[in-house]
mmCIF file of C-alpha atoms in Angstrom:
data_model
loop_
_atom_site.group_PDB
_atom_site.id
_atom_site.type_symbol
_atom_site.label_atom_id
_atom_site.label_comp_id
_atom_site.label_asym_id
_atom_site.label_seq_id
_atom_site.Cartn_x
_atom_site.Cartn_y
_atom_site.Cartn_z
ATOM 1 C CA MET L 1 -25.548 254.218 131.041
ATOM 2 C CA PRO L 2 -22.422 255.035 132.884
ATOM 3 C CA LYS L 3 -22.561 258.589 135.589
ATOM 4 C CA PRO L 4 -19.628 260.196 135.995
ATOM 5 C CA LYS L 5 -17.686 260.252 139.530
ATOM 6 C CA LYS L 6 -18.537 262.923 142.328
ATOM 7 C CA ARG L 7 -15.639 265.976 141.803
ATOM 8 C CA SER L 8 -15.095 267.807 145.113
ATOM 9 C CA ASN L 9 -16.593 270.921 146.353
ATOM 10 C CA ARG L 10 -15.252 273.948 145.392
ATOM 11 C CA ALA L 11 -14.894 277.531 145.989
ATOM 12 C CA ALA L 12 -16.998 280.231 144.750
ATOM 13 C CA GLY L 13 -15.105 282.419 143.251
ATOM 14 C CA GLY L 14 -16.373 285.758 143.089
ATOM 15 C CA GLN L 15 -18.575 288.256 144.061
ATOM 16 C CA HIS L 16 -22.047 289.495 142.905
ATOM 17 C CA LYS L 17 -21.726 292.637 140.994
ATOM 18 C CA ASN L 18 -24.663 294.733 142.145
ATOM 19 C CA VAL L 19 -27.357 295.884 139.034
ATOM 20 C CA GLN L 20 -29.266 298.556 139.916
ATOM 21 C CA ALA L 21 -32.878 297.264 140.391
ATOM 22 C CA PHE L 22 -35.518 298.077 137.487
ATOM 23 C CA SER L 23 -38.233 300.072 138.067
ATOM 24 C CA ASP L 24 -41.835 298.636 137.576
ATOM 25 C CA ASP L 25 -42.984 300.791 134.798
ATOM 26 C CA ASP L 26 -39.457 299.961 132.857
ATOM 27 C CA SER L 27 -38.737 296.447 134.029
ATOM 28 C CA SER L 28 -41.103 294.352 131.777
ATOM 29 C CA ILE L 29 -39.207 296.809 128.665
ATOM 30 C CA GLU L 30 -36.060 296.014 130.376
ATOM 31 C CA THR L 31 -36.527 292.650 130.545
ATOM 32 C CA MET L 32 -37.750 292.036 126.486
ATOM 33 C CA SER L 33 -34.735 293.185 125.688
ATOM 34 C CA HIS L 34 -31.922 290.909 127.608
ATOM 35 C CA CYS L 35 -34.291 288.533 126.623
ATOM 36 C CA SER L 36 -34.455 289.107 122.392
ATOM 37 C CA SER L 37 -30.705 290.266 122.585
ATOM 38 C CA PHE L 38 -29.109 286.814 122.958
ATOM 39 C CA SER L 39 -29.133 285.916 119.895
ATOM 40 C CA ASP L 40 -27.106 288.564 118.999
ATOM 41 C CA VAL L 41 -23.387 287.061 119.121
ATOM 42 C CA ALA L 42 -24.691 284.143 117.267
ATOM 43 C CA SER L 43 -25.847 286.002 114.693
ATOM 44 C CA PHE L 44 -22.840 288.403 113.903
ATOM 45 C CA ALA L 45 -20.786 285.246 114.076
ATOM 46 C CA GLU L 46 -23.187 283.529 111.338
ATOM 47 C CA ASP L 47 -23.079 287.217 109.132
ATOM 48 C CA GLY L 48 -19.430 286.742 109.137
ATOM 49 C CA THR L 49 -18.826 289.969 111.196
ATOM 50 C CA GLU L 50 -15.334 290.095 113.469
ATOM 51 C CA VAL L 51 -16.616 290.593 117.084
ATOM 52 C CA ASP L 52 -14.379 290.625 120.396
ATOM 53 C CA GLU L 53 -14.913 287.725 121.643
ATOM 54 C CA TYR L 54 -14.216 288.663 125.159
ATOM 55 C CA ALA L 55 -16.309 291.884 125.348
ATOM 56 C CA ALA L 56 -19.357 289.377 123.856
ATOM 57 C CA GLN L 57 -19.123 287.108 126.990
ATOM 58 C CA GLU L 58 -19.017 290.296 129.574
ATOM 59 C CA ASP L 59 -22.210 291.768 127.800
ATOM 60 C CA PHE L 60 -23.804 288.748 127.657
ATOM 61 C CA GLU L 61 -22.655 287.729 131.327
ATOM 62 C CA TYR L 62 -23.995 291.371 132.323
ATOM 63 C CA LYS L 63 -27.279 290.578 131.023
ATOM 64 C CA LEU L 64 -27.505 287.175 132.719
ATOM 65 C CA ARG L 65 -26.727 289.035 136.025
ATOM 66 C CA GLY L 66 -29.641 291.265 135.118
ATOM 67 C CA LEU L 67 -32.260 288.711 134.091
ATOM 68 C CA ILE L 68 -31.214 286.693 137.721
ATOM 69 C CA ASP L 69 -32.096 290.174 139.222
ATOM 70 C CA LEU L 70 -35.510 290.004 137.495
ATOM 71 C CA THR L 71 -36.456 286.530 138.520
ATOM 72 C CA MET L 72 -37.501 288.540 142.385
ATOM 73 C CA ASP L 73 -39.097 291.045 140.646
ATOM 74 C CA LYS L 74 -43.211 291.177 141.938
ATOM 75 C CA SER L 75 -44.485 291.226 138.257
ATOM 76 C CA ALA L 76 -45.016 287.279 137.246
ATOM 77 C CA LYS L 77 -44.759 288.550 133.733
ATOM 78 C CA THR L 78 -41.523 289.470 134.032
ATOM 79 C CA ARG L 79 -40.829 286.971 136.006
ATOM 80 C CA GLN L 80 -41.474 284.723 133.359
ATOM 81 C CA ALA L 81 -39.316 287.092 130.980
ATOM 82 C CA ALA L 82 -36.584 286.742 133.259
ATOM 83 C CA LEU L 83 -37.136 282.821 133.144
ATOM 84 C CA GLU L 84 -36.867 282.476 130.026
ATOM 85 C CA GLY L 85 -34.005 284.747 129.425
ATOM 86 C CA LEU L 86 -32.103 282.540 131.928
ATOM 87 C CA LYS L 87 -33.026 279.223 130.476
ATOM 88 C CA THR L 88 -31.933 280.700 126.271
ATOM 89 C CA GLY L 89 -28.570 281.444 127.994
ATOM 90 C CA LEU L 90 -28.428 278.260 129.751
ATOM 91 C CA SER L 91 -28.907 276.460 126.705
ATOM 92 C CA SER L 92 -27.010 278.267 124.285
ATOM 93 C CA LYS L 93 -24.027 278.435 126.149
ATOM 94 C CA LEU L 94 -21.625 276.542 128.470
ATOM 95 C CA LEU L 95 -21.285 279.009 131.488
ATOM 96 C CA TYR L 96 -19.967 276.955 134.518
ATOM 97 C CA ASP L 97 -17.767 279.675 136.629
ATOM 98 C CA PHE L 98 -20.309 282.026 135.952
ATOM 99 C CA ILE L 99 -23.427 279.841 137.434
ATOM 100 C CA MET L 100 -20.941 278.183 140.317
ATOM 101 C CA GLU L 101 -20.445 281.962 141.726
ATOM 102 C CA ARG L 102 -24.251 282.540 141.857
ATOM 103 C CA ARG L 103 -25.648 279.088 142.285
ATOM 104 C CA MET L 104 -27.221 279.412 145.233
ATOM 105 C CA THR L 105 -29.368 282.987 143.963
ATOM 106 C CA LEU L 106 -29.926 280.847 141.236
ATOM 107 C CA THR L 107 -31.583 278.090 143.290
ATOM 108 C CA ASP L 108 -33.085 280.232 145.630
ATOM 109 C CA SER L 109 -34.817 282.188 142.547
ATOM 110 C CA ILE L 110 -36.182 278.717 140.863
ATOM 111 C CA GLU L 111 -37.329 277.799 144.116
ATOM 112 C CA ARG L 112 -39.387 281.478 144.663
ATOM 113 C CA CYS L 113 -40.526 281.151 141.631
ATOM 114 C CA LEU L 114 -42.379 277.155 141.665
ATOM 115 C CA LYS L 115 -44.000 278.373 145.014
ATOM 116 C CA LYS L 116 -44.771 281.855 144.138
ATOM 117 C CA GLY L 117 -45.952 281.596 139.862
ATOM 118 C CA LYS L 118 -48.352 279.775 138.230
ATOM 119 C CA SER L 119 -48.796 277.310 135.609
ATOM 120 C CA GLU L 120 -46.482 278.666 133.046
ATOM 121 C CA GLU L 121 -43.824 280.425 135.617
ATOM 122 C CA GLN L 122 -43.773 277.094 136.788
ATOM 123 C CA GLN L 123 -42.893 275.136 133.728
ATOM 124 C CA VAL L 124 -39.752 277.440 133.089
ATOM 125 C CA ALA L 125 -38.826 277.790 136.380
ATOM 126 C CA ALA L 126 -39.081 274.054 136.511
ATOM 127 C CA ALA L 127 -36.454 273.437 133.082
ATOM 128 C CA LEU L 128 -34.389 276.523 134.354
ATOM 129 C CA ALA L 129 -33.109 273.477 137.730
ATOM 130 C CA CYS L 130 -32.704 271.417 135.388
ATOM 131 C CA LEU L 131 -30.285 272.886 132.861
ATOM 132 C CA LEU L 132 -28.836 274.377 136.589
ATOM 133 C CA CYS L 133 -28.022 270.982 137.279
ATOM 134 C CA CYS L 134 -26.824 269.997 133.820
ATOM 135 C CA GLN L 135 -24.202 273.277 133.491
ATOM 136 C CA LEU L 136 -23.401 272.136 137.196
ATOM 137 C CA GLY L 137 -22.870 268.587 135.931
ATOM 138 C CA SER L 138 -23.027 265.610 138.407
ATOM 139 C CA GLY L 139 -21.315 266.550 141.588
ATOM 140 C CA ILE L 140 -21.375 267.986 144.872
ATOM 141 C CA GLU L 141 -22.578 271.126 144.230
ATOM 142 C CA SER L 142 -25.524 269.640 141.777
ATOM 143 C CA GLU L 143 -26.635 267.493 144.054
ATOM 144 C CA GLU L 144 -27.026 270.525 146.332
ATOM 145 C CA VAL L 145 -29.415 272.307 144.193
ATOM 146 C CA PHE L 146 -31.551 268.658 143.696
ATOM 147 C CA ARG L 147 -32.336 268.714 147.420
ATOM 148 C CA THR L 148 -33.507 271.704 147.639
ATOM 149 C CA ILE L 149 -35.624 271.678 144.173
ATOM 150 C CA ALA L 150 -36.643 268.340 144.012
ATOM 151 C CA PRO L 151 -39.800 268.300 147.428
ATOM 152 C CA VAL L 152 -41.240 271.361 145.622
ATOM 153 C CA LEU L 153 -41.166 270.156 142.358
ATOM 154 C CA LYS L 154 -42.624 266.894 143.939
ATOM 155 C CA SER L 155 -45.299 268.782 145.657
ATOM 156 C CA ILE L 156 -46.284 270.179 142.502
ATOM 157 C CA VAL L 157 -46.362 266.953 140.316
ATOM 158 C CA CYS L 158 -48.944 265.480 143.214
ATOM 159 C CA ASP L 159 -50.741 268.396 143.358
ATOM 160 C CA ARG L 160 -54.139 267.656 141.717
ATOM 161 C CA SER L 161 -55.098 271.746 141.906
ATOM 162 C CA ALA L 162 -52.111 272.630 140.027
ATOM 163 C CA SER L 163 -52.425 273.045 136.439
ATOM 164 C CA THR L 164 -52.001 269.731 134.484
ATOM 165 C CA GLN L 165 -48.942 271.210 131.928
ATOM 166 C CA ALA L 166 -47.148 272.264 134.865
ATOM 167 C CA ARG L 167 -47.132 268.721 136.133
ATOM 168 C CA GLN L 168 -46.287 267.399 133.373
ATOM 169 C CA ALA L 169 -43.022 270.207 133.156
ATOM 170 C CA CYS L 170 -42.036 269.038 136.406
ATOM 171 C CA ALA L 171 -42.469 265.329 136.155
ATOM 172 C CA THR L 172 -40.588 265.382 133.287
ATOM 173 C CA TYR L 173 -38.101 267.967 134.554
ATOM 174 C CA LEU L 174 -37.338 266.073 138.402
ATOM 175 C CA GLY L 175 -36.701 262.988 135.950
ATOM 176 C CA LEU L 176 -34.106 264.624 134.556
ATOM 177 C CA CYS L 177 -32.775 266.575 137.639
ATOM 178 C CA CYS L 178 -32.388 262.985 139.687
ATOM 179 C CA PHE L 179 -30.957 261.728 136.718
ATOM 180 C CA VAL L 180 -27.861 263.770 136.172
ATOM 181 C CA ALA L 181 -27.506 265.206 139.970
ATOM 182 C CA THR L 182 -28.110 262.719 142.674
ATOM 183 C CA ASP L 183 -25.962 259.963 143.434
ATOM 184 C CA ASP L 184 -27.985 259.083 146.533
ATOM 185 C CA ILE L 185 -29.937 255.468 145.899
ATOM 186 C CA GLU L 186 -32.503 256.760 148.553
ATOM 187 C CA ASP L 187 -33.054 259.756 146.479
ATOM 188 C CA LEU L 188 -33.456 257.830 143.284
ATOM 189 C CA TYR L 189 -35.710 255.372 144.859
ATOM 190 C CA THR L 190 -37.859 257.741 146.227
ATOM 191 C CA THR L 191 -38.352 259.879 142.640
ATOM 192 C CA MET L 192 -39.076 256.760 140.634
ATOM 193 C CA GLU L 193 -41.683 255.973 142.976
ATOM 194 C CA CYS L 194 -43.523 259.150 142.759
ATOM 195 C CA MET L 195 -43.367 258.730 139.145
ATOM 196 C CA GLU L 196 -44.874 254.904 139.513
ATOM 197 C CA ASN L 197 -47.320 256.333 141.620
ATOM 198 C CA LEU L 198 -48.841 258.439 138.307
ATOM 199 C CA PHE L 199 -48.687 256.468 135.167
ATOM 200 C CA THR L 200 -49.937 252.748 137.250
ATOM 201 C CA LYS L 201 -53.030 255.213 137.650
ATOM 202 C CA GLN L 202 -53.210 254.447 133.750
ATOM 203 C CA TYR L 203 -53.313 250.173 134.514
ATOM 204 C CA HIS L 204 -56.623 250.505 135.974
ATOM 205 C CA SER L 205 -58.443 252.776 133.604
ATOM 206 C CA GLU L 206 -60.967 251.997 131.655
ATOM 207 C CA SER L 207 -59.754 251.286 128.222
ATOM 208 C CA GLY L 208 -56.831 253.441 129.683
ATOM 209 C CA ALA L 209 -57.935 256.293 128.460
ATOM 210 C CA ASP L 210 -57.421 258.869 131.241
ATOM 211 C CA ASN L 211 -57.715 263.061 131.091
ATOM 212 C CA CYS L 212 -53.980 263.068 132.832
ATOM 213 C CA SER L 213 -52.719 260.887 129.921
ATOM 214 C CA ALA L 214 -50.071 263.798 129.212
ATOM 215 C CA LEU L 215 -48.929 263.572 132.505
ATOM 216 C CA HIS L 216 -48.776 260.063 132.809
ATOM 217 C CA ILE L 217 -47.103 259.610 129.805
ATOM 218 C CA GLN L 218 -44.643 262.191 131.107
ATOM 219 C CA ALA L 219 -44.525 260.359 134.817
ATOM 220 C CA LEU L 220 -43.903 257.506 132.328
ATOM 221 C CA GLN L 221 -40.941 258.595 130.699
ATOM 222 C CA SER L 222 -39.222 260.054 133.640
ATOM 223 C CA TRP L 223 -39.669 256.803 135.391
ATOM 224 C CA ALA L 224 -38.015 254.942 132.768
ATOM 225 C CA LEU L 225 -34.665 257.421 132.171
ATOM 226 C CA LEU L 226 -34.311 256.900 135.413
ATOM 227 C CA LEU L 227 -34.330 252.601 135.519
ATOM 228 C CA THR L 228 -31.503 252.824 133.301
ATOM 229 C CA ILE L 229 -29.066 253.945 136.011
ATOM 230 C CA CYS L 230 -30.848 251.416 138.791
ATOM 231 C CA HIS L 231 -28.456 248.188 139.651
ATOM 232 C CA ASN L 232 -29.645 245.370 138.007
ATOM 233 C CA SER L 233 -31.022 243.742 141.131
ATOM 234 C CA GLU L 234 -33.698 246.866 141.151
ATOM 235 C CA VAL L 235 -34.467 246.448 137.596
ATOM 236 C CA LYS L 236 -34.871 242.450 138.106
ATOM 237 C CA LYS L 237 -37.984 243.920 140.952
ATOM 238 C CA LYS L 238 -38.686 246.396 138.662
ATOM 239 C CA LEU L 239 -39.545 244.188 135.500
ATOM 240 C CA ASP L 240 -41.211 241.290 137.840
ATOM 241 C CA ILE L 241 -43.818 244.081 138.885
ATOM 242 C CA HIS L 242 -44.407 246.259 135.639
ATOM 243 C CA LEU L 243 -44.081 243.702 132.412
ATOM 244 C CA PRO L 244 -47.200 241.372 133.333
ATOM 245 C CA LYS L 245 -49.236 245.300 133.644
ATOM 246 C CA LEU L 246 -47.455 247.852 131.035
ATOM 247 C CA PRO L 247 -48.819 245.841 127.747
ATOM 248 C CA ARG L 248 -52.482 247.152 129.560
ATOM 249 C CA LEU L 249 -51.622 250.241 128.325
ATOM 250 C CA LEU L 250 -50.956 249.957 124.196
ATOM 251 C CA SER L 251 -55.044 249.566 124.758
ATOM 252 C CA CYS L 252 -55.348 253.168 125.489
ATOM 253 C CA GLY L 253 -57.182 255.767 123.252
ATOM 254 C CA ASP L 254 -53.913 258.005 123.274
ATOM 255 C CA VAL L 255 -51.865 257.843 120.782
ATOM 256 C CA ASN L 256 -49.468 258.574 122.447
ATOM 257 C CA MET L 257 -49.601 256.853 125.635
ATOM 258 C CA ARG L 258 -49.567 253.894 123.081
ATOM 259 C CA ILE L 259 -46.737 255.134 122.173
ATOM 260 C CA ALA L 260 -44.791 255.695 125.446
ATOM 261 C CA ALA L 261 -45.900 252.078 126.402
ATOM 262 C CA GLY L 262 -44.380 250.108 123.374
ATOM 263 C CA GLU L 263 -40.768 252.027 123.840
ATOM 264 C CA THR L 264 -41.600 251.756 127.272
ATOM 265 C CA LEU L 265 -41.681 247.691 126.581
ATOM 266 C CA ALA L 266 -38.928 247.599 123.949
ATOM 267 C CA LEU L 267 -36.452 249.584 126.583
ATOM 268 C CA LEU L 268 -37.165 246.986 129.390
ATOM 269 C CA PHE L 269 -36.832 244.220 127.044
ATOM 270 C CA GLU L 270 -33.034 245.278 126.677
ATOM 271 C CA LEU L 271 -32.595 245.701 130.411
ATOM 272 C CA ALA L 272 -33.991 242.642 130.782
ATOM 273 C CA ARG L 273 -31.231 240.625 128.383
ATOM 274 C CA GLU L 274 -28.771 242.924 129.242
ATOM 275 C CA ALA L 275 -28.752 241.889 133.100
ATOM 276 C CA ASP L 276 -30.133 237.873 132.161
ATOM 277 C CA ALA L 277 -28.970 236.324 128.898
ATOM 278 C CA ASP L 278 -31.557 233.423 129.277
ATOM 279 C CA PHE L 279 -34.215 236.420 130.337
ATOM 280 C CA TYR L 280 -37.624 234.843 128.428
ATOM 281 C CA PHE L 281 -41.463 236.517 129.182
ATOM 282 C CA GLU L 282 -43.989 234.445 129.537
ATOM 283 C CA ASP L 283 -47.137 235.848 127.941
ATOM 284 C CA LEU L 284 -44.578 236.632 124.870
ATOM 285 C CA GLU L 285 -46.971 235.554 122.189
ATOM 286 C CA PRO L 286 -50.497 237.494 122.876
ATOM 287 C CA LEU L 287 -47.812 240.537 123.352
ATOM 288 C CA THR L 288 -46.289 239.940 119.740
ATOM 289 C CA GLN L 289 -49.908 239.725 118.104
ATOM 290 C CA THR L 290 -50.890 243.208 119.803
ATOM 291 C CA LEU L 291 -48.001 244.986 118.686
ATOM 292 C CA LYS L 292 -48.398 243.442 115.192
ATOM 293 C CA SER L 293 -51.935 244.875 115.287
ATOM 294 C CA LEU L 294 -50.520 248.405 116.089
ATOM 295 C CA ALA L 295 -47.626 248.099 113.217
ATOM 296 C CA THR L 296 -50.478 247.200 110.717
ATOM 297 C CA ASP L 297 -53.357 249.397 112.193
ATOM 298 C CA CYS L 298 -55.640 250.464 109.940
ATOM 299 C CA ASN L 299 -58.374 251.729 111.761
ATOM 300 C CA LYS L 300 -60.244 254.356 109.641
ATOM 301 C CA HIS L 301 -61.939 255.592 113.052
ATOM 302 C CA ARG L 302 -58.006 257.170 114.082
ATOM 303 C CA ALA L 303 -56.247 260.169 112.522
ATOM 304 C CA LYS L 304 -54.388 259.610 109.505
ATOM 305 C CA ILE L 305 -51.040 261.479 111.313
ATOM 306 C CA ASP L 306 -51.884 259.076 114.213
ATOM 307 C CA ARG L 307 -51.782 255.752 112.675
ATOM 308 C CA ARG L 308 -48.079 256.682 110.441
ATOM 309 C CA LYS L 309 -46.427 257.718 113.674
ATOM 310 C CA GLN L 310 -48.246 254.511 115.269
ATOM 311 C CA ARG L 311 -46.965 252.229 112.692
ATOM 312 C CA SER L 312 -43.402 253.492 112.280
ATOM 313 C CA VAL L 313 -43.273 253.450 115.817
ATOM 314 C CA PHE L 314 -44.104 249.813 116.723
ATOM 315 C CA ARG L 315 -42.746 248.673 113.707
ATOM 316 C CA ASP L 316 -39.179 248.903 115.563
ATOM 317 C CA VAL L 317 -41.019 248.199 118.993
ATOM 318 C CA LEU L 318 -41.961 244.792 117.260
ATOM 319 C CA LYS L 319 -38.387 243.789 115.801
ATOM 320 C CA ALA L 320 -36.861 245.541 119.456
ATOM 321 C CA ILE L 321 -39.121 242.386 121.657
ATOM 322 C CA GLU L 322 -39.190 239.244 118.966
ATOM 323 C CA GLU L 323 -35.357 240.088 118.151
ATOM 324 C CA GLY L 324 -33.716 242.072 120.524
ATOM 325 C CA ASP L 325 -32.984 244.071 117.370
ATOM 326 C CA PHE L 326 -32.197 248.077 116.813
ATOM 327 C CA GLN L 327 -32.659 250.396 114.163
ATOM 328 C CA PRO L 328 -29.497 252.619 114.642
ATOM 329 C CA GLU L 329 -29.467 256.024 113.862
ATOM 330 C CA THR L 330 -25.964 258.683 113.702
ATOM 331 C CA ILE L 331 -26.046 262.022 115.206
ATOM 332 C CA ARG L 332 -23.554 264.630 113.363
ATOM 333 C CA PHE L 333 -22.242 267.551 115.629
ATOM 334 C CA GLY L 334 -19.288 269.657 114.221
ATOM 335 C CA ARG L 335 -16.743 267.011 112.800
ATOM 336 C CA GLU L 336 -17.574 264.455 115.465
ATOM 337 C CA ARG L 337 -21.045 261.507 115.147
ATOM 338 C CA MET L 338 -22.184 259.480 117.619
ATOM 339 C CA HIS L 339 -24.313 256.039 117.198
ATOM 340 C CA ILE L 340 -27.481 256.104 118.739
ATOM 341 C CA ASP L 341 -27.636 252.227 118.834
ATOM 342 C CA SER L 342 -30.132 251.531 121.726
ATOM 343 C CA TRP L 343 -32.983 252.261 123.084
ATOM 344 C CA VAL L 344 -31.246 253.640 126.268
ATOM 345 C CA LYS L 345 -29.565 256.093 124.453
ATOM 346 C CA ARG L 346 -32.562 257.398 122.341
ATOM 347 C CA LEU L 347 -34.276 257.944 125.205
ATOM 348 C CA THR L 348 -31.350 259.852 126.832
ATOM 349 C CA TYR L 349 -30.448 261.917 123.846
ATOM 350 C CA GLY L 350 -34.701 262.467 123.236
ATOM 351 C CA THR L 351 -34.832 263.565 126.970
ATOM 352 C CA PHE L 352 -31.698 266.095 127.006
ATOM 353 C CA LYS L 353 -32.954 267.140 123.859
ATOM 354 C CA GLU L 354 -36.288 268.584 124.482
ATOM 355 C CA LEU L 355 -34.306 270.458 127.011
ATOM 356 C CA PHE L 356 -31.785 271.823 125.244
ATOM 357 C CA GLY L 357 -33.009 272.603 122.026
ATOM 358 C CA SER L 358 -30.926 273.886 119.574
ATOM 359 C CA GLY L 359 -28.825 274.443 121.834
ATOM 360 C CA MET L 360 -27.861 270.378 121.753
ATOM 361 C CA GLN L 361 -24.770 270.100 119.526
ATOM 362 C CA TYR L 362 -23.052 272.904 121.303
ATOM 363 C CA HIS L 363 -23.734 271.351 124.658
ATOM 364 C CA LEU L 364 -22.260 267.607 122.822
ATOM 365 C CA LEU L 365 -19.352 269.749 121.511
ATOM 366 C CA THR L 366 -18.130 270.996 125.017
ATOM 367 C CA ASN L 367 -19.954 270.119 128.226
ATOM 368 C CA VAL L 368 -18.023 267.235 129.577
ATOM 369 C CA PHE L 369 -21.064 265.924 131.687
ATOM 370 C CA LEU L 370 -22.644 265.495 128.536
ATOM 371 C CA ARG L 371 -19.852 264.256 126.512
ATOM 372 C CA SER L 372 -19.519 261.743 129.679
ATOM 373 C CA ILE L 373 -23.199 260.212 129.517
ATOM 374 C CA PHE L 374 -22.572 259.344 126.107
ATOM 375 C CA GLU L 375 -19.482 258.260 126.347
ATOM 376 C CA LEU L 376 -17.826 260.569 124.055
ATOM 377 C CA GLY L 377 -14.580 261.103 125.661
ATOM 378 C CA PRO L 378 -13.378 264.528 126.500
ATOM 379 C CA PRO L 379 -14.361 267.517 123.987
ATOM 380 C CA MET L 380 -11.592 268.304 121.000
ATOM 381 C CA LEU L 381 -9.718 271.510 120.869
ATOM 382 C CA LEU L 382 -11.207 273.381 118.614
ATOM 383 C CA ASP L 383 -10.920 277.495 118.160
ATOM 384 C CA THR L 384 -13.315 280.290 117.733
ATOM 385 C CA ALA L 385 -12.120 280.256 113.715
ATOM 386 C CA THR L 386 -13.161 276.650 113.577
ATOM 387 C CA ILE L 387 -16.501 276.322 114.961
ATOM 388 C CA LYS L 388 -17.239 279.207 113.017
ATOM 389 C CA ALA L 389 -15.919 277.676 109.838
ATOM 390 C CA MET L 390 -18.514 274.518 110.669
ATOM 391 C CA LYS L 391 -21.181 276.499 110.536
ATOM 392 C CA VAL L 392 -22.980 276.380 107.385
ATOM 393 C CA SER L 393 -24.177 280.198 106.570
ATOM 394 C CA ARG L 394 -28.238 281.175 106.561
ATOM 395 C CA GLU L 395 -28.216 281.541 102.622
ATOM 396 C CA GLU L 396 -26.125 277.931 102.208
ATOM 397 C CA ARG L 397 -29.254 276.880 104.348
ATOM 398 C CA HIS L 398 -31.628 278.038 102.507
ATOM 399 C CA LEU L 399 -29.887 277.103 98.899
ATOM 400 C CA ASN L 400 -29.835 273.485 100.923
ATOM 401 C CA ASN L 401 -33.335 273.591 101.334
ATOM 402 C CA SER L 402 -34.333 274.880 98.058
ATOM 403 C CA ALA L 403 -32.531 272.174 96.373
ATOM 404 C CA ALA L 404 -34.297 269.247 98.807
ATOM 405 C CA PHE L 405 -37.434 270.589 98.193
ATOM 406 C CA LYS L 406 -37.233 270.782 94.683
ATOM 407 C CA ALA L 407 -35.579 266.744 94.095
ATOM 408 C CA ARG L 408 -38.566 266.004 96.653
ATOM 409 C CA THR L 409 -41.210 267.651 95.087
ATOM 410 C CA LYS L 410 -39.690 265.479 91.241
ATOM 411 C CA ALA L 411 -39.535 262.436 92.844
ATOM 412 C CA ARG L 412 -43.543 262.907 94.453
ATOM 413 C CA SER L 413 -45.044 264.111 91.126
ATOM 414 C CA LYS L 414 -43.119 260.469 89.251
ATOM 415 C CA LEU L 415 -45.394 258.331 91.659
ATOM 416 C CA ARG L 416 -48.705 260.760 91.707
ATOM 417 C CA ASP L 417 -51.910 259.370 89.343
ATOM 418 C CA LYS L 418 -51.351 261.246 86.453
ATOM 419 C CA ARG L 419 -54.882 261.685 85.305
ATOM 420 C CA VAL L 420 -56.197 261.518 81.355
ATOM 421 C CA ASP L 421 -59.520 262.757 79.815
ATOM 422 C CA VAL L 422 -61.046 259.968 78.650
ATOM 423 C CA GLY L 423 -62.715 262.036 75.826
ATOM 424 C CA GLU L 424 -59.198 262.070 74.427
ATOM 425 C CA PHE L 425 -59.470 258.478 73.243
ATOM 426 C CA LEU L 426 -63.035 258.398 72.061
#
């Protein structure tokens, strides 16, 4: 998938305003109030209350400045709450100019929290680093952020004494930061090698089961994401190495690892066919047999919900590998639509959706870099009134959900087995 061209370096347009430091006694209270108030502007808009947009933006940025200062607090709890508030702010709004003025301060704060913090703080700091790169886009500024943060993320990923959750988050966001920020092929290959060193351990595990399988799943998905922006020659090298070995992970005891391996196989076949129209995989027959058994798995020793999820995914994977087929999806945001018509696009969208959460639609509408990744063109020029008009009020959402629930209940009632007392017929 094409990445946007680099833009020239741009001087920061402003200086920090002094924010009075919080004392140890009231810092946590102030932090919580900052973090909880990020939804204020959105809630006012939903309720139809008239607000001064300029004043609201000034207030929003003032709170963000306070949170940036609090990321240097001595209290771990205060730092984590500040990071959470910043993460919410950066995922819900586009703040390029604000961030450009403070990117060095933010980068230093994130680096300090990654080095100094424990598991939960490291997870949020890693996500914030990725959001910072996404706000800056693909350019010199975000590449500087990546080169500062990447060594710390790699050290946490490779540190066996660190918590598994922190290593998972760092593996996920290291891959995404590299995808967004770097144009250096050496940085790309080094990051991919770091991920390979993790998930290839599953190749040699008994039945593919391992205590770190969750970490290996994230490493595999990050590696697959980075493979989508590699040159065809590099893709072919990786296919030769991993295609014969990846099917081993389909026998893993963890359903999430089996699904991640299946989706990665579908992605690799898609990339292979794009690189070479005459691509042929020698072990296709045994692979399709394994996929068919997973797509129709009825083993009682596995949880029902796991079997259902696995069957759904592997039906799509089987079609992709046998026929080169993909079940398309349509994502609607505002007045626009985006078609997910390939495994590459599906993985890319899912990764960004996990990062932005509920702010994904807003960034699809406004974030130039994100729109360039999905080839959506420049953002539509919509005024504030139009954006508000496109939003569905809480009351409307509630009524729609209630109607859908009622219709679903009626449909299910017709299909249920209506048991009749046998005594009535005697």
